[in-house]
XYZ file of C-alpha atoms in Angstrom:
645
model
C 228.513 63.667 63.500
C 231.522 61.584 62.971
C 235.012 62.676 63.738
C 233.705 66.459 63.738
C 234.785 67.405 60.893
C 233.983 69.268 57.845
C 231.859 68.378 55.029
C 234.905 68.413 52.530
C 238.291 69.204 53.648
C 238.539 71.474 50.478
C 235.679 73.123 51.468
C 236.225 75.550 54.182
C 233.451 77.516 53.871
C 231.107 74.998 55.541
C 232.290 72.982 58.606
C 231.036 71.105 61.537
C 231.597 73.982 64.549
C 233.579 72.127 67.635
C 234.624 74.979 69.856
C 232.954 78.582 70.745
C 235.484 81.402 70.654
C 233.862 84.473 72.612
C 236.078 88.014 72.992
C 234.430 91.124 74.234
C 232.097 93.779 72.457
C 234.962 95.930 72.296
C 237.572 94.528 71.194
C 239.193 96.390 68.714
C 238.888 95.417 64.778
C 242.684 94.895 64.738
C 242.887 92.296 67.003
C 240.306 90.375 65.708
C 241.261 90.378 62.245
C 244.996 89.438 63.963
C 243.710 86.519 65.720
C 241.525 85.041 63.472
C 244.741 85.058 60.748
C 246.471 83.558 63.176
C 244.324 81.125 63.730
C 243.536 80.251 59.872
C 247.198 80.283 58.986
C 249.280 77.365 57.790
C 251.396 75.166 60.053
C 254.370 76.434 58.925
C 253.908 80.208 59.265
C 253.074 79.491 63.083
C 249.216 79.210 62.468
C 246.903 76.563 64.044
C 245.513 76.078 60.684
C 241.834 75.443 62.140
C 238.628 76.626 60.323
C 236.986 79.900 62.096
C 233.435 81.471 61.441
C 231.297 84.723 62.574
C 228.194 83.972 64.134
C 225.917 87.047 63.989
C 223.239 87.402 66.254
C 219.648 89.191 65.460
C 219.740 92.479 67.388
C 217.522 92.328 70.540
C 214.965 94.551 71.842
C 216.823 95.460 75.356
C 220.162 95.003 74.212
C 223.045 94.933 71.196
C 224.701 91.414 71.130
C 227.905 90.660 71.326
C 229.322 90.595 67.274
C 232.725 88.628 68.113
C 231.321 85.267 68.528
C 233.093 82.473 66.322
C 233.020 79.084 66.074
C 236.029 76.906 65.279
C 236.328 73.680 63.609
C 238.890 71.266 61.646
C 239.309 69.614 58.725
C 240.363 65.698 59.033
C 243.609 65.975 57.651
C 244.747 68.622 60.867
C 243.005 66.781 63.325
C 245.089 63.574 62.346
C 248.256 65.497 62.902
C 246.852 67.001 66.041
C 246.306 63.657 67.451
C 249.993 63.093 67.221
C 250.785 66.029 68.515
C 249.060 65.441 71.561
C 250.355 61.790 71.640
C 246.698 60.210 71.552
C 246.823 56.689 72.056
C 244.035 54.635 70.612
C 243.542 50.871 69.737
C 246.153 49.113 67.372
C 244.530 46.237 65.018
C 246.429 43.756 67.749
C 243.781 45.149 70.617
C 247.117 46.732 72.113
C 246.343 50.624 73.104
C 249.586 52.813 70.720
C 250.261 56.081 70.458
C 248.754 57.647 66.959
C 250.850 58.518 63.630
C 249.494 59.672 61.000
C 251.947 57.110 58.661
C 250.670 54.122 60.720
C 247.173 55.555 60.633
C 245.850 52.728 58.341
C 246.988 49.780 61.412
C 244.776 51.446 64.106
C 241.302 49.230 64.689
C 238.315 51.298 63.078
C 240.188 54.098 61.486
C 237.287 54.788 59.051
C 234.462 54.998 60.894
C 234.226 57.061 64.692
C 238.288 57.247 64.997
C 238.167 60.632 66.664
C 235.340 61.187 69.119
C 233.555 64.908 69.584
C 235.723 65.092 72.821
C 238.972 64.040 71.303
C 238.491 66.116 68.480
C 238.034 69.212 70.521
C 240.470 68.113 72.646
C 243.037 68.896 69.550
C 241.619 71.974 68.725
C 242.118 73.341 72.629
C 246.142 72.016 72.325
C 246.055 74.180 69.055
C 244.460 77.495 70.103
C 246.470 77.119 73.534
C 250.109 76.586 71.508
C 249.318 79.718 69.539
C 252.200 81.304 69.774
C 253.617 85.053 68.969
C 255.932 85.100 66.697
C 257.211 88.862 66.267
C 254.644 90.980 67.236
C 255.695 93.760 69.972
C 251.823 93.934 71.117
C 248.517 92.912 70.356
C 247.511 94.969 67.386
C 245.429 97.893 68.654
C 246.554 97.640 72.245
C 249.712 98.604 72.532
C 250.010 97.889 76.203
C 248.999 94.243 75.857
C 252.530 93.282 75.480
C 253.920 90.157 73.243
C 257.335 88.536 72.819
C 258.417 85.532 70.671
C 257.078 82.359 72.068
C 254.192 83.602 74.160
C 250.251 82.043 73.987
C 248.400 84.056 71.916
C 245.460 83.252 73.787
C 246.569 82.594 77.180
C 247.202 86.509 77.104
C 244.049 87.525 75.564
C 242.890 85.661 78.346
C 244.749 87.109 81.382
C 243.650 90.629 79.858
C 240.085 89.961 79.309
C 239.973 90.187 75.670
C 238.979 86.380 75.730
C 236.542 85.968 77.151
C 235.743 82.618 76.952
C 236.354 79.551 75.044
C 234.657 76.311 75.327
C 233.834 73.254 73.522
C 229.676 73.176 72.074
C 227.685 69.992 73.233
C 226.591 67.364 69.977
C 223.024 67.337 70.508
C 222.307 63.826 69.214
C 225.229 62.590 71.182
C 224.119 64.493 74.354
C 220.887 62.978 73.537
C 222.028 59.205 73.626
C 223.948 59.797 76.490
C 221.546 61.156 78.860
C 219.213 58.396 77.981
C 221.471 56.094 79.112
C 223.188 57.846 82.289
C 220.161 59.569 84.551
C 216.629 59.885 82.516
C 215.890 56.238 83.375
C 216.327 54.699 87.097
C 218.236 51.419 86.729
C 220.416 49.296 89.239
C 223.350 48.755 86.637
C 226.791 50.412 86.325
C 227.396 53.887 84.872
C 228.147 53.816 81.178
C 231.670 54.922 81.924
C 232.838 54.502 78.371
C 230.323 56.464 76.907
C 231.164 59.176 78.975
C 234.960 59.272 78.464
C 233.787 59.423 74.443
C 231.958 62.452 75.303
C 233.613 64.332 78.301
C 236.800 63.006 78.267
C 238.672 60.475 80.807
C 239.163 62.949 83.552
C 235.412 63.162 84.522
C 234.716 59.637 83.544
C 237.873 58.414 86.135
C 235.548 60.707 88.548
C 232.538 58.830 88.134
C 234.208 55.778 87.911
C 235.478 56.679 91.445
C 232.095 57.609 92.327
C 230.536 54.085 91.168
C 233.367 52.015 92.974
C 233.007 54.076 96.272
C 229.081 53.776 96.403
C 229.579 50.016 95.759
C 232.150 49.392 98.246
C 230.291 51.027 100.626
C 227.420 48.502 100.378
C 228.941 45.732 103.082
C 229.407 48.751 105.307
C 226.086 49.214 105.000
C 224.646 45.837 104.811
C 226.556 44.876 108.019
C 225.160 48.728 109.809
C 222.033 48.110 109.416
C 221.694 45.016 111.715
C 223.927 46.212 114.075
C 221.684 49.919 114.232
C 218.933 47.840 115.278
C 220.092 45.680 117.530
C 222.499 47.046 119.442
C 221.410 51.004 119.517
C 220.543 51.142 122.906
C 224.342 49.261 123.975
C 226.534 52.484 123.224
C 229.731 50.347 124.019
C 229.483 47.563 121.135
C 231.249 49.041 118.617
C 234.413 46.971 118.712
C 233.171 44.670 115.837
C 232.506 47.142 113.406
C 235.410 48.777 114.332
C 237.860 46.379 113.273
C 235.727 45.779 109.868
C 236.351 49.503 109.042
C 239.721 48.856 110.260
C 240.250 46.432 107.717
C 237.176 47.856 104.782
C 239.597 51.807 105.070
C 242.458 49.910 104.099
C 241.730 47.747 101.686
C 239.334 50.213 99.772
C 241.745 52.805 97.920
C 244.237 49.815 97.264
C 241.819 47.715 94.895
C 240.390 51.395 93.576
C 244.010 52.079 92.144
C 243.981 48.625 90.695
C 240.143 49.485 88.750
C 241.580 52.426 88.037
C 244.186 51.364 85.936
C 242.237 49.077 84.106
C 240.205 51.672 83.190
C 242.800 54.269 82.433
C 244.467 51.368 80.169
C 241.278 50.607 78.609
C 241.669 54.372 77.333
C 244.550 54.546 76.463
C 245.923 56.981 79.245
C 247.640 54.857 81.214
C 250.762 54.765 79.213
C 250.533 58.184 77.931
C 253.536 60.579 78.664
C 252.618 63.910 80.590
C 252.476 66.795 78.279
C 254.601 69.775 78.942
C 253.361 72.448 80.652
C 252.911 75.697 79.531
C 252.534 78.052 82.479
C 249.085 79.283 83.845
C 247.786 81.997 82.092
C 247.300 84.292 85.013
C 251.074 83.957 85.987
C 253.236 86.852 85.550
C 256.570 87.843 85.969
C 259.688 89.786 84.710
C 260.576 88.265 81.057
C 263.365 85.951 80.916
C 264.497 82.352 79.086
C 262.775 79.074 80.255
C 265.674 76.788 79.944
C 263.899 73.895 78.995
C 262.230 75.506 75.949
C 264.659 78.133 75.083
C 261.877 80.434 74.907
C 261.211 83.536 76.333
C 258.683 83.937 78.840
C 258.000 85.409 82.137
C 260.116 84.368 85.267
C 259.457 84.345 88.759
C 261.526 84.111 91.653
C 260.692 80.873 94.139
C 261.850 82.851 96.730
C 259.136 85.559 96.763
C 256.452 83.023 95.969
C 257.851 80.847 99.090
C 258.266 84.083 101.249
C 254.330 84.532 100.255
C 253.063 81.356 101.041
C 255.001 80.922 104.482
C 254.231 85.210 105.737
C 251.199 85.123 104.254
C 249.425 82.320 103.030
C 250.115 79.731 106.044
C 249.537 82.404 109.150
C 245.707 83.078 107.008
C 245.248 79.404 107.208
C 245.873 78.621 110.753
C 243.972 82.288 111.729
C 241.237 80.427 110.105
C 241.625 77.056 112.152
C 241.694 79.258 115.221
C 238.521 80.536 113.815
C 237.094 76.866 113.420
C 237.988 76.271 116.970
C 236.555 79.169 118.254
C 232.779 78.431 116.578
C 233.527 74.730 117.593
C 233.418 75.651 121.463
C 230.483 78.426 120.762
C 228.867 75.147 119.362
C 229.830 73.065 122.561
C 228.236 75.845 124.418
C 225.012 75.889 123.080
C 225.179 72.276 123.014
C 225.519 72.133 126.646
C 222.927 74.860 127.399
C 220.162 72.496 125.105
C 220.949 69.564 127.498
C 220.545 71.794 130.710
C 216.745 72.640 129.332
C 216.354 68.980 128.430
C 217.151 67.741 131.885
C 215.273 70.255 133.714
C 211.763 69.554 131.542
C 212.500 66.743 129.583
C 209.073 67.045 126.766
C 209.087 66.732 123.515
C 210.128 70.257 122.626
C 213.226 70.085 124.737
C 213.943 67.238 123.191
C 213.722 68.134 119.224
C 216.064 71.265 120.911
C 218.622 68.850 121.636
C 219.571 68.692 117.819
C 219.176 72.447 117.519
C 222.826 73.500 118.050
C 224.376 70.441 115.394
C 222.248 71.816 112.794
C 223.193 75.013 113.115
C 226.727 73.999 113.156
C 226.510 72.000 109.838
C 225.184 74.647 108.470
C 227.951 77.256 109.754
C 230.159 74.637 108.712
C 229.137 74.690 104.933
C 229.157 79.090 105.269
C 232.876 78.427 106.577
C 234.202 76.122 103.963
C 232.302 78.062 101.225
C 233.775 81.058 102.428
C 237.384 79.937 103.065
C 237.255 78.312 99.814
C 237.163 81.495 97.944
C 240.241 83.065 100.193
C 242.308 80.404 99.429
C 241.704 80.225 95.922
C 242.781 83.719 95.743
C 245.523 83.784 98.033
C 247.001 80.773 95.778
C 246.234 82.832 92.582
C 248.342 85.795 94.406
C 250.649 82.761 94.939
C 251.781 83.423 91.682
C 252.606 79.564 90.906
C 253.898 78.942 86.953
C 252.066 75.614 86.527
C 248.393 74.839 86.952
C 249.317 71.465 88.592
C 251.707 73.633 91.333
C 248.539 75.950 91.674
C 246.059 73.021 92.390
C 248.489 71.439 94.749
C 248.516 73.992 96.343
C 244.573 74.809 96.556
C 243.959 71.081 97.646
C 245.928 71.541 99.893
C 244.877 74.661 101.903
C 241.563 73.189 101.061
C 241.452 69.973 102.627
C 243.268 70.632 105.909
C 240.624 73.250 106.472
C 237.757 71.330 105.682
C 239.391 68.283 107.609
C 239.513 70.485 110.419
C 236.347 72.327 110.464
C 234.568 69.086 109.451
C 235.911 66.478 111.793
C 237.443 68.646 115.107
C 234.377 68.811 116.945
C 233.990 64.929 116.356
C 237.264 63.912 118.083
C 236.985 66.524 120.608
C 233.692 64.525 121.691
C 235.147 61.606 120.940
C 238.578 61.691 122.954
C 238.194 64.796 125.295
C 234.750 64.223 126.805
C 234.344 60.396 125.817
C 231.019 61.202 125.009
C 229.711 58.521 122.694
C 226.069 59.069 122.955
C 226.562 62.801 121.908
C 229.266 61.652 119.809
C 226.657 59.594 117.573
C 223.560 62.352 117.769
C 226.828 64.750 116.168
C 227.815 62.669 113.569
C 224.166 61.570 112.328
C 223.401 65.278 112.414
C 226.359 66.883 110.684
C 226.204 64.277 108.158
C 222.273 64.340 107.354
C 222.107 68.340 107.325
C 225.140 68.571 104.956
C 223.687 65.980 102.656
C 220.360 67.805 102.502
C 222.472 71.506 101.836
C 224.591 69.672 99.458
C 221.636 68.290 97.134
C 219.777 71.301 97.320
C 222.930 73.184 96.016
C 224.323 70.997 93.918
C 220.712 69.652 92.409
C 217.689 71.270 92.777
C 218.723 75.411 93.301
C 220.907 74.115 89.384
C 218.226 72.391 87.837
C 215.966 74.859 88.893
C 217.886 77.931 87.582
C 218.675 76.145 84.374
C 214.968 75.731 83.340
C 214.821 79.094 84.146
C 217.872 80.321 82.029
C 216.206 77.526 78.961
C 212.596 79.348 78.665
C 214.324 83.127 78.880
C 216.678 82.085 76.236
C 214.085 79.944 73.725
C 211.466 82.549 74.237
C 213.762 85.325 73.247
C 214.749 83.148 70.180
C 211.528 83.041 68.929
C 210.375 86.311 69.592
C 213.019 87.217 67.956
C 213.687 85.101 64.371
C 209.755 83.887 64.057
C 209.330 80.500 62.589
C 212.708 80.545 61.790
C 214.708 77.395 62.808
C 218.759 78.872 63.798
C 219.614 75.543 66.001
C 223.054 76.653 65.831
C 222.608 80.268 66.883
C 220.010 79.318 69.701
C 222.610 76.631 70.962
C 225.211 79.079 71.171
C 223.527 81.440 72.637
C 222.274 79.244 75.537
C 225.670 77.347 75.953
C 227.642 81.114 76.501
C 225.080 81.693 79.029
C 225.582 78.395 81.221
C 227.966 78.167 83.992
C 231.264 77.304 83.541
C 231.945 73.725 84.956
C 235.425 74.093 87.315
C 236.425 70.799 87.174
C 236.392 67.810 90.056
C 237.422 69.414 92.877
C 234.409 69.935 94.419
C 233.091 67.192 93.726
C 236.288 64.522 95.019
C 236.032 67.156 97.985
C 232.696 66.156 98.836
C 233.856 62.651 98.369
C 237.090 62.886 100.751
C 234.740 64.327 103.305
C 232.133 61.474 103.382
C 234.645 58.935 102.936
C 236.033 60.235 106.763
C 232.839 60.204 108.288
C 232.473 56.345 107.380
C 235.872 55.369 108.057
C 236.654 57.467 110.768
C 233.693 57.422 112.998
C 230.645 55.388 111.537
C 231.271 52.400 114.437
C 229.767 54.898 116.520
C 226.853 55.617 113.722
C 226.339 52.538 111.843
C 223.945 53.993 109.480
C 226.423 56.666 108.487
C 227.635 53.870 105.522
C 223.524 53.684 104.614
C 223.273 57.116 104.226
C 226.007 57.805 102.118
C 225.049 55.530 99.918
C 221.800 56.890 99.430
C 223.595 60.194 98.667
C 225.560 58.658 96.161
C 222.947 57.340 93.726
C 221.044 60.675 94.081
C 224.991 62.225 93.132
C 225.350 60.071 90.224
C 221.760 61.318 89.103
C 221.886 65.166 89.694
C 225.997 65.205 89.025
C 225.109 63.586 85.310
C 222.089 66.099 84.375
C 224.655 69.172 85.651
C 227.247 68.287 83.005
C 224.242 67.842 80.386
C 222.065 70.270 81.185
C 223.568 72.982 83.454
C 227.196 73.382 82.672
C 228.791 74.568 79.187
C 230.600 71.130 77.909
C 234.095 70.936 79.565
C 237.305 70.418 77.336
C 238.545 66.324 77.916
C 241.136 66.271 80.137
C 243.534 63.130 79.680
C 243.697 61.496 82.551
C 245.545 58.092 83.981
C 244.197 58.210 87.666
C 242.180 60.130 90.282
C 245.524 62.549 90.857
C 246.477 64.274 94.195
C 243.220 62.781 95.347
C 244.495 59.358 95.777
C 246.785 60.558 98.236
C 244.278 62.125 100.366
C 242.259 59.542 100.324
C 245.412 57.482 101.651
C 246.216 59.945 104.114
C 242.156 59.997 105.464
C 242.972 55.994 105.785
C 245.888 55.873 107.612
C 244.310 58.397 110.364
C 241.069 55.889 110.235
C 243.204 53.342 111.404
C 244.554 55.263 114.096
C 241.062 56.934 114.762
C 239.240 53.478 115.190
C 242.304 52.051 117.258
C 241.263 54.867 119.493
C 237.970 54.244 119.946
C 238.523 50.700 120.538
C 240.744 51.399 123.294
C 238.204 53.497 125.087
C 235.230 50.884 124.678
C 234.596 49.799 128.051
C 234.616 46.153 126.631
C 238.348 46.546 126.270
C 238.575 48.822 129.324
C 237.103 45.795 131.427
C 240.494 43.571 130.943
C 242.462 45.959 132.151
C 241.153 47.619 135.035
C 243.530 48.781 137.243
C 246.402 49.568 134.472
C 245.667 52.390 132.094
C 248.808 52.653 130.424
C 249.403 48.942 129.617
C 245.766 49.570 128.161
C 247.077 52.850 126.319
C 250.635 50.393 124.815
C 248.631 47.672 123.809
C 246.141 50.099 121.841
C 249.268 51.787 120.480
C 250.947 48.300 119.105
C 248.116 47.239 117.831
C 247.814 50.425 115.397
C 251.405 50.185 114.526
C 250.812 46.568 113.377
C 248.014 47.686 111.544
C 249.732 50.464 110.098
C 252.553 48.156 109.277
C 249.800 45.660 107.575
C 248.359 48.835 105.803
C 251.978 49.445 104.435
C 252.814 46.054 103.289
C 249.300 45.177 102.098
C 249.786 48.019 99.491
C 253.366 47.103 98.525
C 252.181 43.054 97.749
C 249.258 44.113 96.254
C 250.113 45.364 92.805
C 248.461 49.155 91.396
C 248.456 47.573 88.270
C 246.895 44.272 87.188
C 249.173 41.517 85.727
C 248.048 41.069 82.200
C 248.669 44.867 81.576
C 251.610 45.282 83.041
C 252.569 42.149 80.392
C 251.020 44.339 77.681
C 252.656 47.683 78.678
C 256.173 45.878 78.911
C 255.471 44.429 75.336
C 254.557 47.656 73.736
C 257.821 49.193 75.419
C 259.871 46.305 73.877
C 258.072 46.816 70.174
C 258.727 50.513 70.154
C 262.410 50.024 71.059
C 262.502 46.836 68.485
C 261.357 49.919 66.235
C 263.674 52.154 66.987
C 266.493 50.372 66.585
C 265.322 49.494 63.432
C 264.874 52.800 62.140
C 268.152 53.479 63.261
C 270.131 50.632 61.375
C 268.022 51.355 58.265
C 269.710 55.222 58.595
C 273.013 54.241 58.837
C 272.649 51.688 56.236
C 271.515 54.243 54.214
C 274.476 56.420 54.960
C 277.015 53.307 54.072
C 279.025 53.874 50.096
């Protein structure tokens, strides 16, 4: 399918379908005739102008389907002005990356052929559906109580009520096809095919696996140099110093040549450059209606005040009642820890001793109940937030998120690391948390999915053809299936899963030197099962632009800096170090501390000489700036010349 578009822009009758529109089985015959106007009408009668259909459903034995399907598509013509709109960038005859016009459409490298990819494409129909707005309608037709005002998303509000349902963009079967051909059905030791994936999904889960590709390889040396060092010095608890100043100097320079890839990638695509659009607010805020004084429109307004009373009464004393909590099942563990090692030493036999790594695996797996648990409470208590912007709202999620998982995840190791100065337990701990949450993690995140989908595939195929025969309905059997996958949330879960085995490898892997092995084993088998969920078990997710890894790059950063500190730490307490200073703990403890600080201070100036971006696109970004204002100025002179007698 190229460019997604219809078979003749005159012809709107017959179209290539690029976007599912799904509202209840009740929605009244008002609003549906309202929206769908909406949605056909011309630009300038404050339509999207988009092509909409009715997919109808055979009736089924068990149950009536759902009549107010539709599918939504584009002719060329709109999606070229939608790609200004948006402010895509794409590649200029001169191999520079530009911002699209439609006037300058003819100096843009391949214009004819595969301009607009599937996910760009329905990338511009989301912007248009989502700007939608109500022009001077008091109410939804036939609800009077879903209220409207002048300026408001149409379908943000259909949305916050329930009347719309969903919306999401349909997979390209031959695409999808080529894709996963290329990505996971064939084992190969070669890099991801990152650009293939930020044509079909966009360059905000193609930055992720690009992420996910540069951590696995970077963890390689860790490994390569753990491996030895497991085997020959396992039984010598106290030589760690070694590989403690490698990860000293691997955490640190890690996430500064990542933001360097990064931009060469984001460049490549033509995101790098691109301004931030403005944000509409989330669809689930709400507030008393008033004037947005950037806009000039009217829309609901909020006071800080009570969201900032919420978060500090409410929202902050939940999160440290759940640390307290963490705490509290961390000491149950130590407990039970301590009562396996009493059996052990009393009749030390093989049964005693496969008890000894009883209580860690039944602490990983409370750990993994815990975060699940306290994920969903703090994505509701940010929802009753009440924050305007989606960005504000996943700030704000991260972090509750992270400092819980951080905690839950990691106290127990530095409690046995710098309380008891326990390094033999300290090592059984780590191999154990990280091994059992690896096994949870790829039986929820590959198997219990994959499983479930084939499941979900036969019910759905075997109703089809029960139902129409011989009949071939690709479209309506696609649809149907698609509506019935899960809905794909985004990265978070998956950089979260990232953050947290990054900090077992930096933080305490010179303890556990196969800790970088094993993550790296979990990372090809992520690549693998993460690339068949977004074929195979998720509905397609709408591209989001993207120039870098986000809020995520900080945490990373912060997880560094306390590696540094963390691995100072441990060196201090190796009893190699110890042994030069054995009457004088606290010159010990100074030393320790001014070696982190120079560290730190290396850290610091190590990212500041080191530049995010490489030089030969900063040259090309500085050039493009300089040709647009060479433009401008241009077009300027031209108008007042104009204007002369």
């Amino acid at each position: 399918m190229q460019l997604g578009l219809s078979v003749s822009d005159s012809d709107v009758s017959s179209f290539t379908p690029l976007v599912v529109l799904e509202l209840a089985d009740d929605t009244k015959a008002e609003a549906i005739t309202w929206l769908l106007n909406r949605i056909r009408d011309k630009q300038q009668n404050g339509g999207a102008e988009l092509l909409v259909n009715q997919l109808l459903f055979p009736a089924q034995d068990d149950q009536k389907p759902n009549p107010n399907v539709f599918v939504v598509g584009s002719t060329l013509q709109r999606l070229l002005n939608g790609a200004e709109d948006v402010g895509l960038f794409k590649e200029f005859q001169d191999g520079t990356m530009r911002g699209f016009t439609y006037a300058n459409r003819e100096s843009f490298k391949d214009f004819n052929e595969g301009f607009l990819s599937d996910a760009e494409c329905q990338y511009i129909i989301k912007h248009e559906l989502d700007t939608l707005r109500a022009k001077n309608e008091e109410h939804v037709p036939g609800y009077p109580k879903l209220k409207l005002y002048p300026g408001k998303s149409v379908v943000r509000r259909l949305q916050s009520k329930g009347v719309l349902i969903q919306y999401f963009p349909l997979h390209n079967k031959e695409d999808l096809k080529r894709l996963s051909f290329s990505w996971y059905k064939k084992f190969k030791l070669s890099l991801q095919p990152l650009d293939d994936i930020r044509h079909y999904f966009g360059e905000g889960l193609a930055l992720y696996f690009g992420f996910l590709e540069y951590f696995t390889f970077a963890l390689v040396p860790m490994a390569l140099i753990g491996i030895p060092y497991y085997l020959f010095d396992w039984e010598d608890y106290d030589k760690y110093v070694l590989f403690a100043v490698f990860n000293l100097v691997w955490s640190t320079v890690f996430l500064e040549v990542w933001k360097r890839c990064s931009a060469t990638l984001a460049y490549g695509w033509g995101t790098l450059s691109r301004k931030k659009a403005f944000e509409e607010p989330r669809a689930g805020f709400h507030g008393a209606l008033g004037f947005n004084p950037v806009t000039g429109r009217e829309e609901p307004v909020y006071p800080s005040s009570k969201r900032q009373l919420r978060i500090y009464l409410v929202s902050v004393p939940f999160v440290l009642l759940c640390l307290y909590l963490s705490f509290y099942v961390m000491m149950v563990y130590f407990d039970m820890e301590f009562w396996a090692i009493n059996i052990y030493n009393e009749n030390p036999d093989i049964a005693t001793s496969i008890l000894l790594f009883v209580p860690s695996i039944i602490y990983a797996v409370v750990i993994e109940i815990m975060n699940l648990l306290y994920r969903f409470a703090a994505e509701f208590l940010t929802d009753w937030e009440n924050h305007r912007l989606e960005s504000s709202f996943q700030n704000h999620l991260v972090l509750k998120v992270l400092v819980f998982n951080f905690v839950n995840c990691f106290a127990s190791l530095f409690y046995i690391a710098f309380v008891m100065q326990d390094m033999v337990l300290l090592r059984q701990s780590l191999a154990t948390l990280l091994i059992t949450s690896q096994i949870l993690n790829q039986v929820m995140e590959a198997f219990l999915p994959y499983w479930l989908q084939r499941r979900r595939n036969k019910k759905v195929h075997k109703r089809m053809r029960r139902l129409m025969g011989d009949k071939e309905l690709p479209l309506l059997g696609q649809v149907q299936l698609e509506t019935e996958m899960n809905t794909y949330l985004g990265t978070f879960d998956d950089y979260l899963e990232q953050f947290l085995l990054f900090g077992y490898v930096s933080l305490f892997s010179c303890v556990y030197p196969l800790a970088a092995v094993l993550v790296v084993l979990n990372n090809i088998t992520e690549v693998y099962s993460d690339a068949f969920k977004m074929c195979h078990v998720f509905k397609r997710p709408f591209s989001e632009p993207a120039m870098n890894i986000g809020v995520w790059q900080l945490a990373f950063e912060t997880m560094s800096i306390i590696a540094v500190v963390t691995n100072c730490a441990l060196i201090g307490l190796s009893p190699q170090v110890k042994a030069y200073f054995p009457e004088s703990d606290t010159q010990l403890i100074l030393i320790v501390v001014a070696i982190e600080h120079v560290l730190l201070a290396f850290k610091f100036i190590l990212a500041f000489v080191i530049p995010d971006v490489p030089k030969h696109i900063q040259v090309n970004l500085a050039k493009l700036e300089f040709d647009s204002l060479e433009a401008l100025k241009k077009r300027v002179s031209t108008h007042f010349l104009k204007k002369e007698p």
